[in-house]
């Protein structure tokens, strides 16, 4: 059976597999995309050529962002009791995980977290609230949270479920610049991850945010049992939606959820995922968030930048502690990279 790479070579008369990456690199730089079937050649890189594969992804990152790396932080403004049954999530009301549960926190708590984010070197700050959409009486509290974070000088994003255009405008008026809303996986695999809403609900939420003029951050979780085809479909969907930033999360199995026994991804597979998204959406920030330290302990986390990552989440996650932000700062110095400044953000 002919491989995707061999098929690509036959059709493009390329003499060796590395030339595939060179050709796709050139087309990505020129914003001249191959067809979807040709991108599938990227799903099965030769193991002996992984270094070359990742190297082209790194070059794309450098062309788009130079030496700048975007650092972002989040605060859990509302936690737990989520009405959705996402199979990986500690905050779903369907599973007993022991995750914290609280309503929208006071603005002072958000301001405190924002000050810590500034100290950690972050340029973007996400306010995250569990649930399909803001509940009755929560919206004013979320606007107050946005104002509190903006008062600390950070670029503020909101991750509060599905929003309509009116709600997005109101949050922008309060000081928010961006909207985060993950698609989580490709459309074919989504029913295996969530059954309480449709994939199109999430796609429409992203589309609405883009149409409202927000900076849009949308990505997914990897290691759920999805195929490489599912990963490709997610990347192509995000490209079509024109998202500005793509968070890459690696599953950290949570006891009590349907995904509790899933294995961690290998470093090589995780690096290939980062590189794939860099090839397909070369101008977007590719930000590695959840699961980073679990799969890439110690100095191994530096490998992500060589695979095309242009941003990382620093500090704590929603329900788990992160690594000391000083370690990420040291990595950037060691690698000759520098944190993106707040003024450089797209708002």
Tab-separated table of C-alpha atoms in Angstrom:
chain	number	residue	atom	x	y	z
A	1	UNK	CA	0.000	0.000	0.000
A	2	UNK	CA	1.443	3.355	-1.023
A	3	UNK	CA	2.029	5.779	1.850
A	4	UNK	CA	0.756	9.351	1.966
A	5	UNK	CA	4.320	10.596	1.601
A	6	UNK	CA	4.992	8.349	-1.421
A	7	UNK	CA	1.704	9.410	-3.003
A	8	UNK	CA	2.661	13.059	-2.521
A	9	UNK	CA	6.040	12.437	-4.147
A	10	UNK	CA	4.463	10.749	-7.152
A	11	UNK	CA	2.082	13.626	-7.793
A	12	UNK	CA	4.624	16.383	-7.218
A	13	UNK	CA	7.652	14.631	-8.729
A	14	UNK	CA	9.744	15.331	-5.627
A	15	UNK	CA	12.820	13.178	-5.236
A	16	UNK	CA	12.939	12.793	-1.451
A	17	UNK	CA	10.645	13.123	1.536
A	18	UNK	CA	12.414	16.197	3.021
A	19	UNK	CA	11.445	18.088	-0.137
A	20	UNK	CA	7.812	17.634	0.857
A	21	UNK	CA	8.429	19.726	3.945
A	22	UNK	CA	10.412	22.292	1.960
A	23	UNK	CA	7.589	22.629	-0.563
A	24	UNK	CA	4.891	22.932	2.093
A	25	UNK	CA	7.097	25.394	3.991
A	26	UNK	CA	7.382	27.582	0.900
A	27	UNK	CA	3.662	27.446	0.242
A	28	UNK	CA	2.891	28.275	3.874
A	29	UNK	CA	5.203	31.291	3.709
A	30	UNK	CA	3.462	32.442	0.523
A	31	UNK	CA	0.002	31.675	1.953
A	32	UNK	CA	-0.513	29.246	-0.919
A	33	UNK	CA	-2.031	26.190	0.692
A	34	UNK	CA	-2.066	22.696	-0.719
A	35	UNK	CA	-5.272	20.751	-0.926
A	36	UNK	CA	-6.437	18.912	2.157
A	37	UNK	CA	-5.311	15.589	0.705
A	38	UNK	CA	-1.807	16.936	0.234
A	39	UNK	CA	-1.647	18.131	3.805
A	40	UNK	CA	-2.292	14.548	4.834
A	41	UNK	CA	1.289	13.824	3.816
A	42	UNK	CA	2.229	15.668	7.007
A	43	UNK	CA	0.406	13.148	9.176
A	44	UNK	CA	2.946	10.382	8.692
A	45	UNK	CA	6.480	11.811	8.755
A	46	UNK	CA	9.299	9.324	8.468
A	47	UNK	CA	10.604	8.649	12.019
A	48	UNK	CA	14.188	9.127	10.842
A	49	UNK	CA	13.248	12.562	9.505
A	50	UNK	CA	11.395	13.877	12.563
A	51	UNK	CA	14.162	16.411	13.213
A	52	UNK	CA	13.786	17.848	9.704
A	53	UNK	CA	9.997	17.860	10.012
A	54	UNK	CA	10.142	19.820	13.267
A	55	UNK	CA	12.841	22.098	11.890
A	56	UNK	CA	10.582	23.422	9.148
A	57	UNK	CA	7.857	24.062	11.712
A	58	UNK	CA	10.352	26.017	13.821
A	59	UNK	CA	11.297	28.101	10.792
A	60	UNK	CA	7.640	28.977	10.249
A	61	UNK	CA	7.368	30.070	13.876
A	62	UNK	CA	10.451	32.254	13.497
A	63	UNK	CA	9.112	33.879	10.313
A	64	UNK	CA	5.825	34.751	12.010
A	65	UNK	CA	7.039	35.726	15.479
A	66	UNK	CA	10.813	36.060	15.389
A	67	UNK	CA	12.264	35.480	18.849
A	68	UNK	CA	9.044	36.484	20.638
A	69	UNK	CA	7.143	33.941	22.729
A	70	UNK	CA	3.663	34.731	24.049
A	71	UNK	CA	3.168	33.964	27.731
A	72	UNK	CA	-0.378	33.799	29.040
A	73	UNK	CA	-2.016	33.082	32.391
A	74	UNK	CA	-5.548	32.315	33.535
A	75	UNK	CA	-7.768	32.645	36.569
A	76	UNK	CA	-10.635	30.314	37.400
A	77	UNK	CA	-13.391	32.869	37.856
A	78	UNK	CA	-16.098	30.221	38.204
A	79	UNK	CA	-15.416	26.532	38.775
A	80	UNK	CA	-17.322	23.250	38.635
A	81	UNK	CA	-20.999	22.331	38.235
A	82	UNK	CA	-20.723	22.504	34.449
A	83	UNK	CA	-23.804	21.306	32.577
A	84	UNK	CA	-21.729	19.705	29.799
A	85	UNK	CA	-20.417	16.129	29.805
A	86	UNK	CA	-17.003	16.602	28.154
A	87	UNK	CA	-15.352	13.264	28.878
A	88	UNK	CA	-11.977	14.714	29.889
A	89	UNK	CA	-13.148	17.506	32.169
A	90	UNK	CA	-12.840	17.626	35.947
A	91	UNK	CA	-15.537	20.312	36.193
A	92	UNK	CA	-18.452	18.447	34.620
A	93	UNK	CA	-21.441	17.880	36.913
A	94	UNK	CA	-21.687	14.367	35.447
A	95	UNK	CA	-18.517	13.117	37.163
A	96	UNK	CA	-17.247	12.926	40.722
A	97	UNK	CA	-13.739	14.323	40.586
A	98	UNK	CA	-13.426	16.447	43.707
A	99	UNK	CA	-12.727	19.546	41.617
A	100	UNK	CA	-13.344	22.921	43.300
A	101	UNK	CA	-16.811	24.426	42.940
A	102	UNK	CA	-17.488	28.154	43.306
A	103	UNK	CA	-19.507	30.935	41.713
A	104	UNK	CA	-17.940	33.952	40.004
A	105	UNK	CA	-15.249	35.310	42.302
A	106	UNK	CA	-14.974	38.889	43.526
A	107	UNK	CA	-13.123	41.416	41.325
A	108	UNK	CA	-10.416	41.744	43.955
A	109	UNK	CA	-9.480	38.085	43.526
A	110	UNK	CA	-9.228	38.568	39.773
A	111	UNK	CA	-7.067	41.675	40.199
A	112	UNK	CA	-4.760	39.746	42.533
A	113	UNK	CA	-4.357	36.963	39.966
A	114	UNK	CA	-3.738	39.532	37.229
A	115	UNK	CA	-0.971	41.164	39.256
A	116	UNK	CA	0.655	37.766	39.670
A	117	UNK	CA	0.387	37.202	35.926
A	118	UNK	CA	2.236	40.464	35.298
A	119	UNK	CA	4.950	39.375	37.722
A	120	UNK	CA	5.189	36.047	35.879
A	121	UNK	CA	5.820	37.809	32.566
A	122	UNK	CA	2.448	37.140	30.957
A	123	UNK	CA	1.076	39.484	28.320
A	124	UNK	CA	-2.404	37.938	28.057
A	125	UNK	CA	-4.717	37.031	30.922
A	126	UNK	CA	-7.711	34.744	30.547
A	127	UNK	CA	-10.801	34.872	32.757
A	128	UNK	CA	-12.328	31.390	32.709
A	129	UNK	CA	-15.820	30.416	33.855
A	130	UNK	CA	-17.284	26.919	33.694
A	131	UNK	CA	-20.562	26.227	31.916
A	132	UNK	CA	-22.076	26.181	28.437
A	133	UNK	CA	-22.852	29.910	28.681
A	134	UNK	CA	-23.014	32.575	31.413
A	135	UNK	CA	-25.988	32.025	33.681
A	136	UNK	CA	-28.585	34.536	34.779
A	137	UNK	CA	-27.036	37.119	37.050
A	138	UNK	CA	-23.447	36.143	36.199
A	139	UNK	CA	-22.794	38.518	33.340
A	140	UNK	CA	-22.399	41.666	35.435
A	141	UNK	CA	-19.941	39.819	37.680
A	142	UNK	CA	-17.939	38.734	34.633
A	143	UNK	CA	-17.794	42.306	33.333
A	144	UNK	CA	-16.522	43.411	36.737
A	145	UNK	CA	-13.866	40.707	36.555
A	146	UNK	CA	-12.764	41.967	33.144
A	147	UNK	CA	-12.503	45.547	34.401
A	148	UNK	CA	-10.463	44.393	37.397
A	149	UNK	CA	-7.972	42.502	35.232
A	150	UNK	CA	-7.720	45.274	32.651
A	151	UNK	CA	-6.908	47.668	35.446
A	152	UNK	CA	-3.641	45.800	35.990
A	153	UNK	CA	-2.496	46.620	32.451
A	154	UNK	CA	-2.877	43.180	30.879
A	155	UNK	CA	-4.557	42.237	27.627
A	156	UNK	CA	-7.683	40.402	28.794
A	157	UNK	CA	-9.413	37.400	27.244
A	158	UNK	CA	-12.627	35.710	28.345
A	159	UNK	CA	-13.371	31.987	28.280
A	160	UNK	CA	-16.935	31.819	29.524
A	161	UNK	CA	-18.762	29.499	27.132
A	162	UNK	CA	-20.912	30.322	24.126
A	163	UNK	CA	-21.546	34.049	23.738
A	164	UNK	CA	-23.735	35.970	21.335
A	165	UNK	CA	-22.605	39.124	19.554
A	166	UNK	CA	-24.294	41.429	22.066
A	167	UNK	CA	-22.532	39.761	24.987
A	168	UNK	CA	-19.172	39.928	23.241
A	169	UNK	CA	-19.630	43.637	22.571
A	170	UNK	CA	-20.484	44.210	26.230
A	171	UNK	CA	-17.379	42.354	27.403
A	172	UNK	CA	-15.243	44.293	24.930
A	173	UNK	CA	-16.673	47.530	26.279
A	174	UNK	CA	-15.661	46.356	29.755
A	175	UNK	CA	-12.081	45.921	28.524
A	176	UNK	CA	-11.803	42.423	27.041
A	177	UNK	CA	-9.837	42.033	23.823
A	178	UNK	CA	-10.155	38.328	23.120
A	179	UNK	CA	-12.532	35.396	23.311
A	180	UNK	CA	-11.347	31.862	23.984
A	181	UNK	CA	-13.550	28.932	22.992
A	182	UNK	CA	-12.107	25.511	22.178
A	183	UNK	CA	-13.528	23.152	19.577
A	184	UNK	CA	-11.699	20.366	21.495
A	185	UNK	CA	-11.311	17.904	18.582
A	186	UNK	CA	-12.378	17.233	15.014
A	187	UNK	CA	-16.071	17.049	14.087
A	188	UNK	CA	-16.172	13.276	13.520
A	189	UNK	CA	-14.699	12.445	16.940
A	190	UNK	CA	-16.582	15.109	18.896
A	191	UNK	CA	-19.595	12.879	19.767
A	192	UNK	CA	-17.140	10.571	21.565
A	193	UNK	CA	-16.084	13.511	23.733
A	194	UNK	CA	-19.312	15.426	24.388
A	195	UNK	CA	-23.005	14.620	23.917
A	196	UNK	CA	-24.713	17.559	25.635
A	197	UNK	CA	-24.210	19.991	22.764
A	198	UNK	CA	-23.335	19.836	19.076
A	199	UNK	CA	-20.021	20.585	17.418
A	200	UNK	CA	-21.692	23.300	15.389
A	201	UNK	CA	-22.567	25.123	18.635
A	202	UNK	CA	-18.861	25.560	19.302
A	203	UNK	CA	-18.052	26.428	15.695
A	204	UNK	CA	-20.759	29.090	15.730
A	205	UNK	CA	-19.391	30.508	19.002
A	206	UNK	CA	-15.970	30.930	17.378
A	207	UNK	CA	-17.473	32.367	14.206
A	208	UNK	CA	-19.546	34.864	16.199
A	209	UNK	CA	-16.489	36.017	18.134
A	210	UNK	CA	-14.546	36.595	14.918
A	211	UNK	CA	-17.436	38.519	13.377
A	212	UNK	CA	-17.632	40.656	16.517
A	213	UNK	CA	-14.022	41.726	16.007
A	214	UNK	CA	-12.510	39.830	18.933
A	215	UNK	CA	-9.072	38.252	19.030
A	216	UNK	CA	-10.042	34.578	18.965
A	217	UNK	CA	-8.216	31.748	20.696
A	218	UNK	CA	-9.520	28.271	19.860
A	219	UNK	CA	-7.894	24.855	19.903
A	220	UNK	CA	-8.348	21.505	21.527
A	221	UNK	CA	-7.293	18.641	23.744
A	222	UNK	CA	-5.139	15.832	22.378
A	223	UNK	CA	-4.715	12.289	23.597
A	224	UNK	CA	-8.445	11.567	23.908
A	225	UNK	CA	-8.264	8.624	21.522
A	226	UNK	CA	-8.679	10.743	18.407
A	227	UNK	CA	-6.951	9.814	15.151
A	228	UNK	CA	-4.477	11.890	13.171
A	229	UNK	CA	-7.303	12.453	10.715
A	230	UNK	CA	-9.331	14.018	13.541
A	231	UNK	CA	-6.401	16.268	14.401
A	232	UNK	CA	-6.076	17.350	10.802
A	233	UNK	CA	-9.796	18.105	10.564
A	234	UNK	CA	-9.574	20.262	13.686
A	235	UNK	CA	-6.618	22.186	12.261
A	236	UNK	CA	-8.366	22.740	8.942
A	237	UNK	CA	-11.551	23.877	10.688
A	238	UNK	CA	-9.638	26.400	12.790
A	239	UNK	CA	-7.800	27.647	9.711
A	240	UNK	CA	-11.094	28.152	7.882
A	241	UNK	CA	-12.465	30.101	10.850
A	242	UNK	CA	-9.424	32.384	10.820
A	243	UNK	CA	-8.549	32.049	14.495
A	244	UNK	CA	-5.693	34.143	15.854
A	245	UNK	CA	-4.389	31.712	18.462
A	246	UNK	CA	-4.517	27.927	18.910
A	247	UNK	CA	-4.112	26.443	22.402
A	248	UNK	CA	-2.708	22.911	22.327
A	249	UNK	CA	-3.659	20.917	25.429
A	250	UNK	CA	-2.421	17.402	26.129
A	251	UNK	CA	-4.740	15.211	28.162
A	252	UNK	CA	-3.859	14.769	31.811
A	253	UNK	CA	-6.331	12.018	32.793
A	254	UNK	CA	-8.598	13.007	35.686
A	255	UNK	CA	-9.792	10.244	38.046
A	256	UNK	CA	-13.560	9.971	37.921
A	257	UNK	CA	-13.903	10.969	34.266
A	258	UNK	CA	-14.417	8.590	31.318
A	259	UNK	CA	-10.867	9.424	30.202
A	260	UNK	CA	-9.252	8.518	33.529
A	261	UNK	CA	-7.376	5.515	32.099
A	262	UNK	CA	-6.102	7.121	28.911
A	263	UNK	CA	-2.290	7.036	28.605
A	264	UNK	CA	-0.228	10.194	28.270
A	265	UNK	CA	0.986	11.000	24.791
A	266	UNK	CA	4.644	10.409	24.015
A	267	UNK	CA	6.861	13.443	23.535
A	268	UNK	CA	7.326	12.611	19.859
A	269	UNK	CA	3.583	12.471	19.198
A	270	UNK	CA	3.022	15.712	21.099
A	271	UNK	CA	5.760	17.452	19.107
A	272	UNK	CA	4.249	16.226	15.841
A	273	UNK	CA	0.890	17.702	16.879
A	274	UNK	CA	2.446	21.108	17.555
A	275	UNK	CA	4.307	21.012	14.235
A	276	UNK	CA	1.207	19.947	12.298
A	277	UNK	CA	-0.753	22.953	13.540
A	278	UNK	CA	2.160	25.268	12.788
A	279	UNK	CA	2.307	24.007	9.194
A	280	UNK	CA	-1.430	24.366	8.638
A	281	UNK	CA	-1.996	27.681	10.468
A	282	UNK	CA	1.454	29.305	10.131
A	283	UNK	CA	0.463	32.848	11.151
A	284	UNK	CA	-1.449	31.912	14.310
A	285	UNK	CA	0.020	31.725	17.774
A	286	UNK	CA	0.389	28.047	18.667
A	287	UNK	CA	0.242	28.041	22.473
A	288	UNK	CA	0.938	24.907	24.508
A	289	UNK	CA	-1.079	24.810	27.716
A	290	UNK	CA	-2.504	21.870	29.670
A	291	UNK	CA	-0.363	18.760	30.031
A	292	UNK	CA	2.859	20.508	29.021
A	293	UNK	CA	4.759	19.715	32.193
A	294	UNK	CA	3.385	16.182	32.454
A	295	UNK	CA	4.677	15.187	29.022
A	296	UNK	CA	7.741	17.437	28.926
A	297	UNK	CA	9.247	17.433	32.436
A	298	UNK	CA	12.277	19.533	33.251
A	299	UNK	CA	14.273	20.923	30.365
A	300	UNK	CA	12.417	18.696	27.893
A	301	UNK	CA	9.774	21.427	27.693
A	302	UNK	CA	12.226	23.459	25.608
A	303	UNK	CA	11.664	21.023	22.740
A	304	UNK	CA	8.250	22.573	22.122
A	305	UNK	CA	9.726	25.800	20.759
A	306	UNK	CA	11.804	23.771	18.294
A	307	UNK	CA	8.555	22.179	17.054
A	308	UNK	CA	6.895	25.506	16.233
A	309	UNK	CA	5.234	26.558	19.498
A	310	UNK	CA	5.107	30.348	19.825
A	311	UNK	CA	3.468	30.560	23.235
A	312	UNK	CA	2.928	28.741	26.511
A	313	UNK	CA	0.619	29.073	29.481
A	314	UNK	CA	2.466	29.863	32.697
A	315	UNK	CA	1.366	29.522	36.296
A	316	UNK	CA	-1.489	27.353	37.514
A	317	UNK	CA	-4.195	25.716	35.418
A	318	UNK	CA	-7.906	25.541	36.231
A	319	UNK	CA	-7.842	22.609	38.653
A	320	UNK	CA	-4.137	21.697	38.779
A	321	UNK	CA	-0.964	23.443	39.824
A	322	UNK	CA	1.546	24.439	37.175
A	323	UNK	CA	5.322	24.711	37.347
A	324	UNK	CA	7.156	27.799	38.667
A	325	UNK	CA	6.988	30.523	35.974
A	326	UNK	CA	10.643	31.321	36.656
A	327	UNK	CA	11.523	28.062	34.903
A	328	UNK	CA	9.862	29.250	31.709
A	329	UNK	CA	11.631	32.588	31.969
A	330	UNK	CA	14.950	30.757	32.276
A	331	UNK	CA	14.114	28.645	29.212
A	332	UNK	CA	13.591	31.736	27.080
A	333	UNK	CA	16.920	33.198	28.142
A	334	UNK	CA	18.743	29.934	27.479
A	335	UNK	CA	17.196	29.612	24.016
A	336	UNK	CA	17.754	33.229	22.995
A	337	UNK	CA	14.019	33.942	23.015
A	338	UNK	CA	12.092	36.760	24.675
A	339	UNK	CA	8.575	37.186	26.073
A	340	UNK	CA	6.066	39.024	23.937
A	341	UNK	CA	5.253	42.433	25.332
A	342	UNK	CA	1.711	43.540	26.053
A	343	UNK	CA	1.933	46.283	23.423
A	344	UNK	CA	2.762	43.644	20.785
A	345	UNK	CA	-0.494	41.758	21.288
A	346	UNK	CA	-3.136	41.734	18.585
A	347	UNK	CA	-6.249	43.192	20.201
